[in-house]
Every structure is written in structure tokens, then in C-alpha cells.
Short mmCIF file of C-alpha atoms and ligand atoms in Angstrom, two decimals:
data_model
loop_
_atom_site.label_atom_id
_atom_site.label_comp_id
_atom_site.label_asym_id
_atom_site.label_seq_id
_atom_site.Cartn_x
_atom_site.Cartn_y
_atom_site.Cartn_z
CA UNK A 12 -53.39 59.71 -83.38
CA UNK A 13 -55.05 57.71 -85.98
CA UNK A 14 -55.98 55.19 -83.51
CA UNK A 15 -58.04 58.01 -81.29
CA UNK A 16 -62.10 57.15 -80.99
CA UNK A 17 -61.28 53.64 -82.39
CA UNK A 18 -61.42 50.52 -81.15
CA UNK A 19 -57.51 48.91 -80.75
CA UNK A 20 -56.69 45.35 -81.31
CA UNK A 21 -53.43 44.56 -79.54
CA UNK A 22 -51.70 41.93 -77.49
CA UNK A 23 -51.95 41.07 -74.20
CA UNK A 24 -51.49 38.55 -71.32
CA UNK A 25 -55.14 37.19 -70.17
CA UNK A 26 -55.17 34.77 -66.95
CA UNK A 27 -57.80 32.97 -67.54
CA UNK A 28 -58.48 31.50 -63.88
CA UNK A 29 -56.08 31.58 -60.74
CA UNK A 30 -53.67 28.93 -60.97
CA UNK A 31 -52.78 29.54 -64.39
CA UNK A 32 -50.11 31.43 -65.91
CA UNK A 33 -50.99 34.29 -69.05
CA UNK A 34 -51.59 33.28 -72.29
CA UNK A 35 -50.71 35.61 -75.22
CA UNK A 36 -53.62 36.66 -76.89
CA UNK A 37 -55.45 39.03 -79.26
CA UNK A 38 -57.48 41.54 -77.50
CA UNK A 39 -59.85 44.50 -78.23
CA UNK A 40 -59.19 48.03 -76.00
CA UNK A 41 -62.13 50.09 -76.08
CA UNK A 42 -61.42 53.70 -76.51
CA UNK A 43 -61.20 55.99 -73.17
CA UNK A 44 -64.06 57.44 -71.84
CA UNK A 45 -64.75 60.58 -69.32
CA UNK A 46 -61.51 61.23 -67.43
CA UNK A 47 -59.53 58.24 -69.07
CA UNK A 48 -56.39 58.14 -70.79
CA UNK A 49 -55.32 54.92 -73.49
CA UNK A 50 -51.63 54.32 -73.02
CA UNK A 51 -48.87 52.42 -75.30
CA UNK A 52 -47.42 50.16 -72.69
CA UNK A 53 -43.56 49.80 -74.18
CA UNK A 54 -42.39 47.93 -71.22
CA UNK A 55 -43.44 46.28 -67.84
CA UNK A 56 -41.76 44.76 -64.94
CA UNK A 57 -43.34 41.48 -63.60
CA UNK A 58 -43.56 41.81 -59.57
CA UNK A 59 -44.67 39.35 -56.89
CA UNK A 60 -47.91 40.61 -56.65
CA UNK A 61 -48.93 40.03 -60.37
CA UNK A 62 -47.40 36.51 -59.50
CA UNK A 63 -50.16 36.33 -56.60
CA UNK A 64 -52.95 36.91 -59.34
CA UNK A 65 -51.78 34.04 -61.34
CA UNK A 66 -51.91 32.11 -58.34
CA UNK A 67 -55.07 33.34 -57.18
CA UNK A 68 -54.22 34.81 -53.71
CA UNK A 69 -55.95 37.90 -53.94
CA UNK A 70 -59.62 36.78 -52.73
CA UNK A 71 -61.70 39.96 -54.23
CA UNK A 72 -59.88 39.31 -57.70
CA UNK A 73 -61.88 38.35 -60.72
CA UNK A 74 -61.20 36.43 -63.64
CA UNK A 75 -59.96 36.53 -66.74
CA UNK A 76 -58.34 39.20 -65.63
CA UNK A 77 -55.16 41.44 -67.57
CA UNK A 78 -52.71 42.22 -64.65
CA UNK A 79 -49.29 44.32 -64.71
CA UNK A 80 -48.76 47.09 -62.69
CA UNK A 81 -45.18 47.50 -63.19
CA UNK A 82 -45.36 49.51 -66.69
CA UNK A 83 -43.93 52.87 -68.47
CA UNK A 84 -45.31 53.82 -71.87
CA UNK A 85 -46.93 56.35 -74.23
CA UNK A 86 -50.50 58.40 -74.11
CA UNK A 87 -52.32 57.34 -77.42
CA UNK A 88 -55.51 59.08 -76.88
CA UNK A 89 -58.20 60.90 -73.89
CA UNK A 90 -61.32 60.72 -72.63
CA UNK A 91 -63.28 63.74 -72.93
CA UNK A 92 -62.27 65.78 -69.67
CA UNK A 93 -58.74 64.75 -68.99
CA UNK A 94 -56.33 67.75 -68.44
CA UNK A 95 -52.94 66.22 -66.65
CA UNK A 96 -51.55 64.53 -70.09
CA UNK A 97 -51.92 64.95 -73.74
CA UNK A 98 -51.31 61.91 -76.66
CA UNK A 99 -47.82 61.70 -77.24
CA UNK A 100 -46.46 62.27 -73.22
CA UNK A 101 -44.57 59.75 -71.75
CA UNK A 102 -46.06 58.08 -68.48
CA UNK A 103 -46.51 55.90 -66.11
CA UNK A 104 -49.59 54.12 -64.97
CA UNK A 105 -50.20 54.11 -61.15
CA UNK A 106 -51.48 51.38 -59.50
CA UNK A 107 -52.09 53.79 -56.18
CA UNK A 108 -53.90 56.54 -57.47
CA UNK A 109 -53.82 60.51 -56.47
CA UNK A 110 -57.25 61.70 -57.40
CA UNK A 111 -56.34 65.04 -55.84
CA UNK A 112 -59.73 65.43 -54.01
CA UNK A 113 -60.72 62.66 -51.20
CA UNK A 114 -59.56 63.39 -47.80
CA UNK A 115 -56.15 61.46 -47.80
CA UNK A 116 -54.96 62.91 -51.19
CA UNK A 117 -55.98 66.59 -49.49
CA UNK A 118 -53.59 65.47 -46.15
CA UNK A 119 -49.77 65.69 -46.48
CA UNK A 120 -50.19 62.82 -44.12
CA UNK A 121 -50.88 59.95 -46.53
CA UNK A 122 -50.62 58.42 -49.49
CA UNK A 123 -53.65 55.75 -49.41
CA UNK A 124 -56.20 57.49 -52.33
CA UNK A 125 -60.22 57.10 -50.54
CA UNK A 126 -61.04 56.67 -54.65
CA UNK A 127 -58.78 53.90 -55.44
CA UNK A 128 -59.41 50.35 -56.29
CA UNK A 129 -58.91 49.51 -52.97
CA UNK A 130 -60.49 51.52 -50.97
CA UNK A 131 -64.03 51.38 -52.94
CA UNK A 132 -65.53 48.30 -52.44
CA UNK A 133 -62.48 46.15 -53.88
CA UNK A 134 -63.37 44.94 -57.70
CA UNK A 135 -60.87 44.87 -60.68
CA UNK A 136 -63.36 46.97 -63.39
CA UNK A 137 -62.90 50.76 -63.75
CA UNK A 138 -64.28 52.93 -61.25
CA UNK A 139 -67.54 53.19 -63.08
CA UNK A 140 -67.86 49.44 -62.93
CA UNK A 141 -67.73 48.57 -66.90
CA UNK A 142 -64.57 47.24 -68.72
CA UNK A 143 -61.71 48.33 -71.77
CA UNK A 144 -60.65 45.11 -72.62
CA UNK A 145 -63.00 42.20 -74.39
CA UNK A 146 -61.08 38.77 -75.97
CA UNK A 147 -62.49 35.75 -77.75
CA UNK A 148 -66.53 37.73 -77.13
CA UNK A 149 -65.58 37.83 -73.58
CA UNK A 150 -65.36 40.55 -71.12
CA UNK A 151 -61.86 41.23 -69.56
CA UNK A 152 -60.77 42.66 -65.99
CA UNK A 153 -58.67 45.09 -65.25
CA UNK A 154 -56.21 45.05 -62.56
CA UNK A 155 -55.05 48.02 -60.02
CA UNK A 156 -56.61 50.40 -62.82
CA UNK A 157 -53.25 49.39 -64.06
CA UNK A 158 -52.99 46.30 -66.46
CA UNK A 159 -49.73 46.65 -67.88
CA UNK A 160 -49.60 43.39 -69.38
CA UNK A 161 -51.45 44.92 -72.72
CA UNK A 162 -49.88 46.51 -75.37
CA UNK A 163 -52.94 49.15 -74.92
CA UNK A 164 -54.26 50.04 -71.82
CA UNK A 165 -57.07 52.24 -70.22
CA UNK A 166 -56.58 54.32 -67.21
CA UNK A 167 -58.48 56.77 -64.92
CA UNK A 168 -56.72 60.45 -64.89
CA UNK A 169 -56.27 59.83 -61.14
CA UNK A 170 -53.73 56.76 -62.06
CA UNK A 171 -51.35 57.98 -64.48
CA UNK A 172 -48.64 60.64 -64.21
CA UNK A 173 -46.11 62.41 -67.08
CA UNK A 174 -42.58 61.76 -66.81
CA UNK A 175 -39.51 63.54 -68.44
CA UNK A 176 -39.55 63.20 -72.12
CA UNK A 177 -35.94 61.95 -72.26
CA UNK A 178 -36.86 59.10 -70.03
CA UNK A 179 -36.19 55.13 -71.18
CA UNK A 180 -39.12 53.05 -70.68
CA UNK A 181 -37.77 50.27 -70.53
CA UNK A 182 -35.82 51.12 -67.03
CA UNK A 183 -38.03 53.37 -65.00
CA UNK A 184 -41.43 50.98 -65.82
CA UNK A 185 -39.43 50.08 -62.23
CA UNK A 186 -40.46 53.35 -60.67
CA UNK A 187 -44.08 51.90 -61.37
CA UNK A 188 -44.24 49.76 -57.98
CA UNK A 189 -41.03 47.99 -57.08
CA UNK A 190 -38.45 50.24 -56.89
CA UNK A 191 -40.69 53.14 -55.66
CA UNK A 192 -42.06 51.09 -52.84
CA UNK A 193 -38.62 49.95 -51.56
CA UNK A 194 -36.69 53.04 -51.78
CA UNK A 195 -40.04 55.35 -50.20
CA UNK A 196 -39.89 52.73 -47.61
CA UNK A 197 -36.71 53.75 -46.65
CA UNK A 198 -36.24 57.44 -47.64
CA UNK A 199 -39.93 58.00 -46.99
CA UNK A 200 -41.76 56.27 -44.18
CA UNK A 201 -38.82 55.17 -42.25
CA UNK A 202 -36.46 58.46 -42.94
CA UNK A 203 -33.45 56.86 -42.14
CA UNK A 204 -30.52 58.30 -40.87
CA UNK A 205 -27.32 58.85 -41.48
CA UNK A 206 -24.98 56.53 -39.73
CA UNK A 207 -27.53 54.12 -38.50
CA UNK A 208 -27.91 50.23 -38.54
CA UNK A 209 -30.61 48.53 -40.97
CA UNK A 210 -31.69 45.26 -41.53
CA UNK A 211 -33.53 44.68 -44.58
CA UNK A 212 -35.90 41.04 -44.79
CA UNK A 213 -35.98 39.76 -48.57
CA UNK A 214 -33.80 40.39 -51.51
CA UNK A 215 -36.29 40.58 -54.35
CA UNK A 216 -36.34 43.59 -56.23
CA UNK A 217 -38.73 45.30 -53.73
CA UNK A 218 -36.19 44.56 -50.96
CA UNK A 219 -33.00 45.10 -52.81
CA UNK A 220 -34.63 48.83 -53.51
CA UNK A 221 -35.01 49.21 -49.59
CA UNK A 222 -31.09 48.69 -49.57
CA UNK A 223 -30.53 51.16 -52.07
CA UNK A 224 -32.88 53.82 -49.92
CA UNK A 225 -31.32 52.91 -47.16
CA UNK A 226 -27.64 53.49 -48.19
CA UNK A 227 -28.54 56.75 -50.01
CA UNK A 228 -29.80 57.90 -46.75
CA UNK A 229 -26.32 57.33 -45.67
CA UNK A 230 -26.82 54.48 -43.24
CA UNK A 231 -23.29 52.76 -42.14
CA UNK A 232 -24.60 49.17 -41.66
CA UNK A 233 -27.09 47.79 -44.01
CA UNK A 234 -27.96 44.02 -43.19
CA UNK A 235 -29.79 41.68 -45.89
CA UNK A 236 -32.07 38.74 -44.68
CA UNK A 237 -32.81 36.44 -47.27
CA UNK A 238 -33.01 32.06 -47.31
CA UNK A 239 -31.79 32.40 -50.97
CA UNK A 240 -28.44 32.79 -50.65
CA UNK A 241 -27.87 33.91 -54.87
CA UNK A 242 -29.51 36.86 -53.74
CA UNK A 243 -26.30 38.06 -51.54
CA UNK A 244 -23.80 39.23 -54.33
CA UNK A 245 -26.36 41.87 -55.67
CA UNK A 246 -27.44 43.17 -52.63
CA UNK A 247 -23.53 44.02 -51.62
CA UNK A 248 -22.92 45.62 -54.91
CA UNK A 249 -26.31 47.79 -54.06
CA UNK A 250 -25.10 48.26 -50.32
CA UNK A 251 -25.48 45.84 -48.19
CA UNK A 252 -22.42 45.75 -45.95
CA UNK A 253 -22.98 42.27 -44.64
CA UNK A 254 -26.04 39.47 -45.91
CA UNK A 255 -27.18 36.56 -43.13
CA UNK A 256 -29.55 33.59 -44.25
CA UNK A 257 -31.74 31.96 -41.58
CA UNK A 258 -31.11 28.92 -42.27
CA UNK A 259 -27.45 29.09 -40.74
CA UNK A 260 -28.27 29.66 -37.44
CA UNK A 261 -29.91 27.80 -34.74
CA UNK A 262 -31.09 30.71 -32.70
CA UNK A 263 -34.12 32.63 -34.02
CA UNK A 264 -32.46 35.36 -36.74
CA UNK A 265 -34.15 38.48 -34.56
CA UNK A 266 -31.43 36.96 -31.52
CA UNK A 267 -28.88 36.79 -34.20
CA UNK A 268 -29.40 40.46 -35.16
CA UNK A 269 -29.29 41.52 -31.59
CA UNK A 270 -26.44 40.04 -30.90
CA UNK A 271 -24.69 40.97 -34.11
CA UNK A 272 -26.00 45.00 -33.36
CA UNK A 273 -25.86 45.34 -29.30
CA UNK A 274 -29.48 46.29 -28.69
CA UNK A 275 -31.18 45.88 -32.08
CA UNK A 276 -30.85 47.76 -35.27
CA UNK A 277 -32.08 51.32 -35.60
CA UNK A 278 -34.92 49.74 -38.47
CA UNK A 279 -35.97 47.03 -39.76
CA UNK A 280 -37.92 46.37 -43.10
CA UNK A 281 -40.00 43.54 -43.49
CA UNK A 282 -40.23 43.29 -47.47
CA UNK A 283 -41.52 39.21 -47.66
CA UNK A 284 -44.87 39.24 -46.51
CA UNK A 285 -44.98 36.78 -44.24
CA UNK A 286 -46.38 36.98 -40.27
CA UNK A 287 -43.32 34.98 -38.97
CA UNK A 288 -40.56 37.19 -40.37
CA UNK A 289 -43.15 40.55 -39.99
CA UNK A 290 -42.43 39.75 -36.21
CA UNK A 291 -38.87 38.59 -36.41
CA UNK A 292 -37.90 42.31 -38.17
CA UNK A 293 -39.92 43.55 -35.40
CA UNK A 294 -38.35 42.08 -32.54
CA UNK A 295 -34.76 42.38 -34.06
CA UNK A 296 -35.05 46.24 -33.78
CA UNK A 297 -33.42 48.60 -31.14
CA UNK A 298 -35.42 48.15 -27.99
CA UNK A 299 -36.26 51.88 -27.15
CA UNK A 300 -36.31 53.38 -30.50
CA UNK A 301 -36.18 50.83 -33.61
CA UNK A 302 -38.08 51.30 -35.93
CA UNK A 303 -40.08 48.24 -37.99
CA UNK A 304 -41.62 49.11 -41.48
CA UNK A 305 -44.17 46.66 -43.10
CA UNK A 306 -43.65 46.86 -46.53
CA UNK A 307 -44.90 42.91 -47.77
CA UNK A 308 -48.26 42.14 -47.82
CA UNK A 309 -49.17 38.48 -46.37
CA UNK A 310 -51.91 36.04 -47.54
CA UNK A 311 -55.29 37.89 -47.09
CA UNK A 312 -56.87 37.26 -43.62
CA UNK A 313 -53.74 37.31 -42.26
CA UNK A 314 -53.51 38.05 -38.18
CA UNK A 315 -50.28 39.65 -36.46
CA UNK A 316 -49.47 38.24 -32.69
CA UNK A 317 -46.40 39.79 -30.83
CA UNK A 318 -45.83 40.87 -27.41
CA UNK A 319 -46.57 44.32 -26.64
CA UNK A 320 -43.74 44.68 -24.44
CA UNK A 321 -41.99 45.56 -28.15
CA UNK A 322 -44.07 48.49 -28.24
CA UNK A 323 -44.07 49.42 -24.49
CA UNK A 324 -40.47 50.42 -24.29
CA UNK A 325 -40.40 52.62 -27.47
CA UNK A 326 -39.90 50.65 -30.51
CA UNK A 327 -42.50 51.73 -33.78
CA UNK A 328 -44.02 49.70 -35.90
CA UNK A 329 -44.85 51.33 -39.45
CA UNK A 330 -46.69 50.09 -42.76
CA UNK A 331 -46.67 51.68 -45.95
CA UNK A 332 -48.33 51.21 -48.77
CA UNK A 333 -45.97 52.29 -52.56
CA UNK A 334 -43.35 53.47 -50.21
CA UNK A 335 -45.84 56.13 -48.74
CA UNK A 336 -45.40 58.41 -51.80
CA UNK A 337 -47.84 60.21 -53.35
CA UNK A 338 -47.39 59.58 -56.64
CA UNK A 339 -48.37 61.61 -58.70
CA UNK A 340 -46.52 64.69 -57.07
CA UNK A 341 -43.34 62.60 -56.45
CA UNK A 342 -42.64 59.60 -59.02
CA UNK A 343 -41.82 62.36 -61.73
CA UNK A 344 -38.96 63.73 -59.23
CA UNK A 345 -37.87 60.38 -58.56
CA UNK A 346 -37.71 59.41 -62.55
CA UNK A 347 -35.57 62.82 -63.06
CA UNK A 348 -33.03 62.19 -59.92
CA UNK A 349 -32.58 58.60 -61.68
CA UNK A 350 -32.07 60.95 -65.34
CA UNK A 351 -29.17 62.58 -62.71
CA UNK A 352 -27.76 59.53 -61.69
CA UNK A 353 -28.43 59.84 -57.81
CA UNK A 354 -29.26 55.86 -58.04
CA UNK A 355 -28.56 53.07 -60.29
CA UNK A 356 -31.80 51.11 -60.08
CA UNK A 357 -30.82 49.43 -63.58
CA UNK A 358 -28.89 47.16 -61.52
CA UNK A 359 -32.16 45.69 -59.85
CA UNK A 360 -33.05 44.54 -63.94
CA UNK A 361 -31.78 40.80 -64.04
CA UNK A 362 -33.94 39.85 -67.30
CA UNK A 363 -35.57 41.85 -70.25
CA UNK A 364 -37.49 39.38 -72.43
CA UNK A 365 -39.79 40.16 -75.99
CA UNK A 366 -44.10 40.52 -74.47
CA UNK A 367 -44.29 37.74 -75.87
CA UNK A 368 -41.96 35.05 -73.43
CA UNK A 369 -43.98 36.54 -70.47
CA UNK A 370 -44.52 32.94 -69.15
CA UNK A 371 -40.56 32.61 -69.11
CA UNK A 372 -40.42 35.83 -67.02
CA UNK A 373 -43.09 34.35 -64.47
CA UNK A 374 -40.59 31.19 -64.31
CA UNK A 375 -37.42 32.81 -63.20
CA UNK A 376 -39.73 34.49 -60.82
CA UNK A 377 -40.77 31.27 -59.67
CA UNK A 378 -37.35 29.52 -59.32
CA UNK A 379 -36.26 32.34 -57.63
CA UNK A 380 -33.76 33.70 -60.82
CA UNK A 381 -34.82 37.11 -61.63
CA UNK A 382 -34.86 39.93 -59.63
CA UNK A 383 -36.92 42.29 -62.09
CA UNK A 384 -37.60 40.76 -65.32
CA UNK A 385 -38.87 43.81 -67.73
CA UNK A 386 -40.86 42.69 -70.73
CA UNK A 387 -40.84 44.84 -74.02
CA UNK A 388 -43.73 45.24 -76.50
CA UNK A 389 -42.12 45.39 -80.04
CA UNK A 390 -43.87 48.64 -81.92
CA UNK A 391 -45.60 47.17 -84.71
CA UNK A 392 -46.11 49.69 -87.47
CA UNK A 393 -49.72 49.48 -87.50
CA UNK A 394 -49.68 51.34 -83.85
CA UNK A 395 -46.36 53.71 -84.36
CA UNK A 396 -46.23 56.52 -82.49
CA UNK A 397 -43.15 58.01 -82.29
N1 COD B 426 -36.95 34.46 -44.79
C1 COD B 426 -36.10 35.24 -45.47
N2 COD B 426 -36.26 35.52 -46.79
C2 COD B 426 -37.32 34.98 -47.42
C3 COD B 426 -38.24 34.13 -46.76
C4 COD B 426 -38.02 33.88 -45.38
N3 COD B 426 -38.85 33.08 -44.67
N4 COD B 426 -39.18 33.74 -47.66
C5 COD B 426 -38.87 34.32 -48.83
N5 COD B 426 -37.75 35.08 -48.69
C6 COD B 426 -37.07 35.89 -49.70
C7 COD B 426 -37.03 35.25 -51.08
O1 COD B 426 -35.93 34.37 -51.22
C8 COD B 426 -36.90 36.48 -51.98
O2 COD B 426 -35.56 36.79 -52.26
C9 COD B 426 -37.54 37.62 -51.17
O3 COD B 426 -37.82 37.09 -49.88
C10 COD B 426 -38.88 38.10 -51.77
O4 COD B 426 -38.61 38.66 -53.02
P1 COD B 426 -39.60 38.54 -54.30
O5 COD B 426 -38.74 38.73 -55.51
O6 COD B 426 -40.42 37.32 -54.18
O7 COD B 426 -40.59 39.74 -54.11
P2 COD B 426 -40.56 41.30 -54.48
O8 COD B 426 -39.29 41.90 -53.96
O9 COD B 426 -40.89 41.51 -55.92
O10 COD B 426 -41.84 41.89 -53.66
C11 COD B 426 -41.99 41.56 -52.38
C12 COD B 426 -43.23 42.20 -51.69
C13 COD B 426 -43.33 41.42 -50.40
C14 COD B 426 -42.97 43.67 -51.39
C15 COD B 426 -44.54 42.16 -52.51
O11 COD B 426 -44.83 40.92 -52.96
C16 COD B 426 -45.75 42.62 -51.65
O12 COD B 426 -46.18 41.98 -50.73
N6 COD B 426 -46.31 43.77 -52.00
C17 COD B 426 -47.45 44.34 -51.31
C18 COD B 426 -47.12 45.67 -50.70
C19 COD B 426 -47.09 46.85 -51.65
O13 COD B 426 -46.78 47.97 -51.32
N7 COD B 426 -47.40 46.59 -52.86
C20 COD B 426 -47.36 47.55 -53.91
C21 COD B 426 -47.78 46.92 -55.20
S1 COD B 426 -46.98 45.40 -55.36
ZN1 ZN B 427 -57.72 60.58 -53.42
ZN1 ZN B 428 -45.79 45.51 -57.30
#
């Protein structure tokens, strides 16, 4: 590429301090170093959690600060070193890395990297502790090792995987986080079976993706939670057989869904993150062998309280962190049983908006509106690469 060595100027979402939402700006991307890869973003979902950096929840989080984690695009150029993708491969950027070599990624047992972003002392540079990005003089953060919200982006090797060539961009930037995470909650940490009973808390994109895992799993009941009742008529056409809000009933909504299931529902997914419904999907499952899967995160410093007597007679209580996959051996089989057809996650894409209107996308987030809004990065011809 005639870009490779050289110093990119491209666009980009900066949030300048929590509270406020990106501003489109001109920045500089530094070339990759050691073990880095520069990526062409083309397009990039806007999730919850990029919501929670405008609004500053995250407390180890520093500002300015280029977030996006949801994103699919095109290697421009390596670092000296990097063997897993070549300029021209289309990827996506992984905001739970693989690095192949610390204890977890060596254990079929989990998916939580020792070398990533959060398990190192938590700080939003790259793993050597510098920056890619600079705008206006001033230095830039990165966010997840991800920052999808730039036209051009930087990467460690350990945080980006190839996908199949024939691939669009513009639908499986999903597979980046929201899709991935609901659907490997399901298929993945829960393994749910055929014929059994779910009940699924929120019906965001994250959520709407557990109901798609769960009915491809074959379950025969699939129950959506959600206050927002606009959320219901998508979540039936993805498989929800029957959607309940809170809000009409008097009776806590766990008593509802025992009532409504006999003795509980085989699992529950908990996909808000918030302590009082993390408990509700808890108690709501089958006494002696529901199982409850965490899949929200709640406000930092958050504490759980529940009886233990939930425990004590059988029930399990699961987390999981990206649906439990490890990504890069299993998003690229995921992206090519979506080429087959197996799922329609397109369905979960309510919005696709120009870069540019990012602050529009964060809005229908806010009023509740979108489910995934994808942004696309026009190709300019200065930085075509196709
Ligand atoms: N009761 C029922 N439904 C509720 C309640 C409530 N008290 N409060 C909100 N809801 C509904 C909302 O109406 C909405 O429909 C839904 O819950 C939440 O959806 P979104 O669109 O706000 O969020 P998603 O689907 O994009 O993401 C949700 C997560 C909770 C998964 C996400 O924000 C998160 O916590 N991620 C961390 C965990 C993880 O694995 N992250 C990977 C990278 S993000
Ligand atoms: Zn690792
Ligand atoms: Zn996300």
C-alpha cells in the first residue's frame, strides 16, 4: 500500500471528556509498530458499552479517548513481526484478544486473554503503553485495543482475526461484540438444549442475539424481558415465542416466570446489566437445575446479594465474557455459517448511517430506537484499497 510506513490522516470520533458525545474530527494514525496491524475500518456498530464511555462509566478510562469496538474492515499495512494477516485481508478487530500464549488462551477452558487490556493493569494505550492516534497536537487513547470509531486504526496481532474474503463489512462488523456475545452466551456458555424453556432479560441487540442462540439451539419456549415494549415485535420475528414487560405485573417478574413455567425456566440470561434484574433472572430459573448466565456488565463497584438457598438446591449461576468464545479460533467460523445462512443476524441492523452522523446513531441509542445502528466510512480515493 502506498500508505505503508506513513503517517495517515483520517477521520474519526474523539470524546473529548465523559459526558460528551464524539465529535468528528481530523486525526493522525501513526504507522504500526512490532506485532501491529493498521486496519481500514469500513463499518462499525455502536453498542452500549461505547455509550458507557461517552458517559463516563468506565472508572479506569482515559480521555480523549477514540472508542468503537464493534468494527469489520481492511489490513492497510504491519508491524515488523506480524504473521496471522497480510495488507489487503479482510478482518475484524477484537476487543478480547487471543494472544495464543498466557495460561487462559493455552486452556480450552476460557476465553478471558491474561494479556488483554483488561487483565494488565486496566489503561486504554497499547500494550506497550504509547499511542497511534494524535489530534489538534494532542495525544489520543485507544479503546479495547479496538477503536473502531477511526477510519484507520492500530491493533496488536493478538486482537485482530481474518475473515472470508467474500464477507460484507458492513453486516458482520456485528460479529465484532454484539452478536457474538449474545449468541456464545447461548450456544456457548449456557449450551442450551433442545426443547427447553428460556427467558432472555433485555432486547437490545446483545439480548435479541441471545434469542437467536437460543432458538438455533432448538429451545421450544423462548421468553423476552424487556420495559420497552417496541422491542417485542423483533424479538418474535427472531424467536421469541412469547415477550412480558415488568411493568405489567404487580408481583416481582422472577414469580411471574415461575408461575408462567411450573418450577422456573431451564436458563435464564441476564443481558441488562443491572444487580436487580441479575437476581430476578436468577431466581426465575428452574429450582434444581436452571441455569443463570451473566452476560451485562453493571456500573463498576457493583455488589451481588441473593440467597444462597438458589444455589443450594442445584441451580448455576454463569458469567461470560464475548459469549465465552475464543475469538480468534471461532469468530471466522461464525462469519462463514452467517456466509451459509444458518442465522439472519441482519435483522438485529435497525440503522446504517454515513461516519459522519455518528452523534445521530448515539441518539436512537439513547431514546431507545435502534437496535444496532452500523456506521459506514465512505472510501475516499486518497486511501482506496480495493
Ligand atoms: N428490565 C427489563 N429490561 C430493561 C431494564 C429493566 N430494568 N432496563 C433496561 N432494559 C432493557 C432496555 O429497554 C433495552 O431494550 C435492553 O434492556 C438493553 O439493551 P441495549 O440496547 O441498551 O444494550 P445492548 O443489547 O447493546 O448491550 C447490553 C449489554 C448489557 C450486554 C452491554 O451493555 C454490556 O453490559 N456488556 C458488557 C459485557 C460484555 O460481554 N461486553 C462485551 C463488549 S460490550
Ligand atoms: Zn492470552
Ligand atoms: Zn460491545
Amino acid at each position: 500500500m502506498a500508505t505503508a510506513g506513513k503517517v495517515i490522516k483520517c477521520k474519526a470520533a474523539v470524546i473529548w471528556e465523559a459526558g460528551k458525545l464524539p465529535s468528528v474530527e481530523e486525526v493522525e494514525v501513526a504507522p504500526p509498530r512490532a506485532h501491529e496491524v493498521r486496519v481500514k475500518i469500513v463499518a462499525t456498530g455502536i453498542c452500549r458499552t461505547d455509550d458507557h464511555v461517552v458517559n463516563g462509566v468506565f472508572p479506569n478510562i482515559d480521555y480523549p479517548v477514540i472508542a468503537g469496538h464493534e468494527g469489520a474492515g481492511i489490513v492497510e499495512s504491519v508491524g515488523p513481526g506480524v504473521t496471522c494477516v497480510k495488507p489487503g485481508d479482510k478482518v475484524i478487530p477484537l476487543c478480547v484478544p487471543q494472544c495464543g500464549e498466557c495460561g487462559c488462551c493455552l486452556s480450552p477452558k476460557g476465553n478471558c486473554c491474561l494479556k488483554s487490556h483488561i487483565c494488565e493493569p486496566i489503561q486504554n494505550l497499547m500494550p506497550d503503553k504509547t499511542s497511534r492516534f494524535t489530534c489538534r497536537g494532542k495525544l489520543i487513547h485507544h479503546f479495547l485495543w479496538t477503536s473502531t470509531f477511526s477510519e484507520y486504526t492500530v491493533v496488536p496481532e493478538a486482537s485482530i482475526v481474518q475473515i472470508d474474503s467474500d464477507a460484507p463489512l458492513d453486516k458482520v462488523c456485528l460479529f465484532g461484540c454484539g452478536f457474538s456475545t449474545g449468541f456464545g452466551a447461548a450456544i456457548r456458555t449456557a449450551k442450551v438444549q433442545p426443547g427447553s424453556t428460556c427467558a432472555v432479560f433485555g432486547l437490545g441487540g446483545v439480548g435479541l442475539s441471545v434469542v437467536i442462540g437460543c432458538k438455533a439451539a432448538g429451545a421450544s419456549r423462548i421468553i423476552g424481558v424487556d420495559i420497552n415494549k417496541d422491542k417485542f415485535p423483533k424479538a418474535k420475528e427472531l424467536g421469541a415465542t412469547e415477550c412480558i414487560s415488568p411493568q405489567d405485573f404487580k408481583k416481582p417478574i422472577q414469580e411471574v416466570l415461575v408461575e408462567m413455567t411450573g418450577l422456573g425456566v431451564d436458563y435464564a440470561f441476564e443481558v441488562i446489566g443491572r444487580t436487580d434484574t441479575q437476581v430476578a433472572a436468577l431466581e426465575s430459573c428452574h429450582l434444581s437445575y436452571g441455569t443463570c448466565v451473566l452476560v451485562g456488565a453493571p456500573p463498576a463497584g457493583s455488589q451481588l446479594s441473593f440467597d444462597p438457598t438458589n444455589l443450594l438446591t442445584g441451580k448455576k449461576l454463569l458469567g461470560c465474557l464475548l459469549g465465552g468464545w475464543k475469538l480468534k479460533d471461532d469468530l471466522p467460523k461464525l462469519v462463514s455459517d452467517y456466509m451459509k445462512k444458518k442465522w439472519n443476524t441482519d435483522a438485529l441492523i435497525s440503522h446504517t448511517l454515513a461516519f459522519e452522523k455518528i452523534r445521530e446513531g448515539f441518539e436512537l441509542l439513547h431514546a431507545g430506537k435502534s437496535i444496532r445502528c452500523v456506521l459506514l466510512f465512505q472510501t475516499s480515493k486518497d486511501h482506496q484499497l480495493m
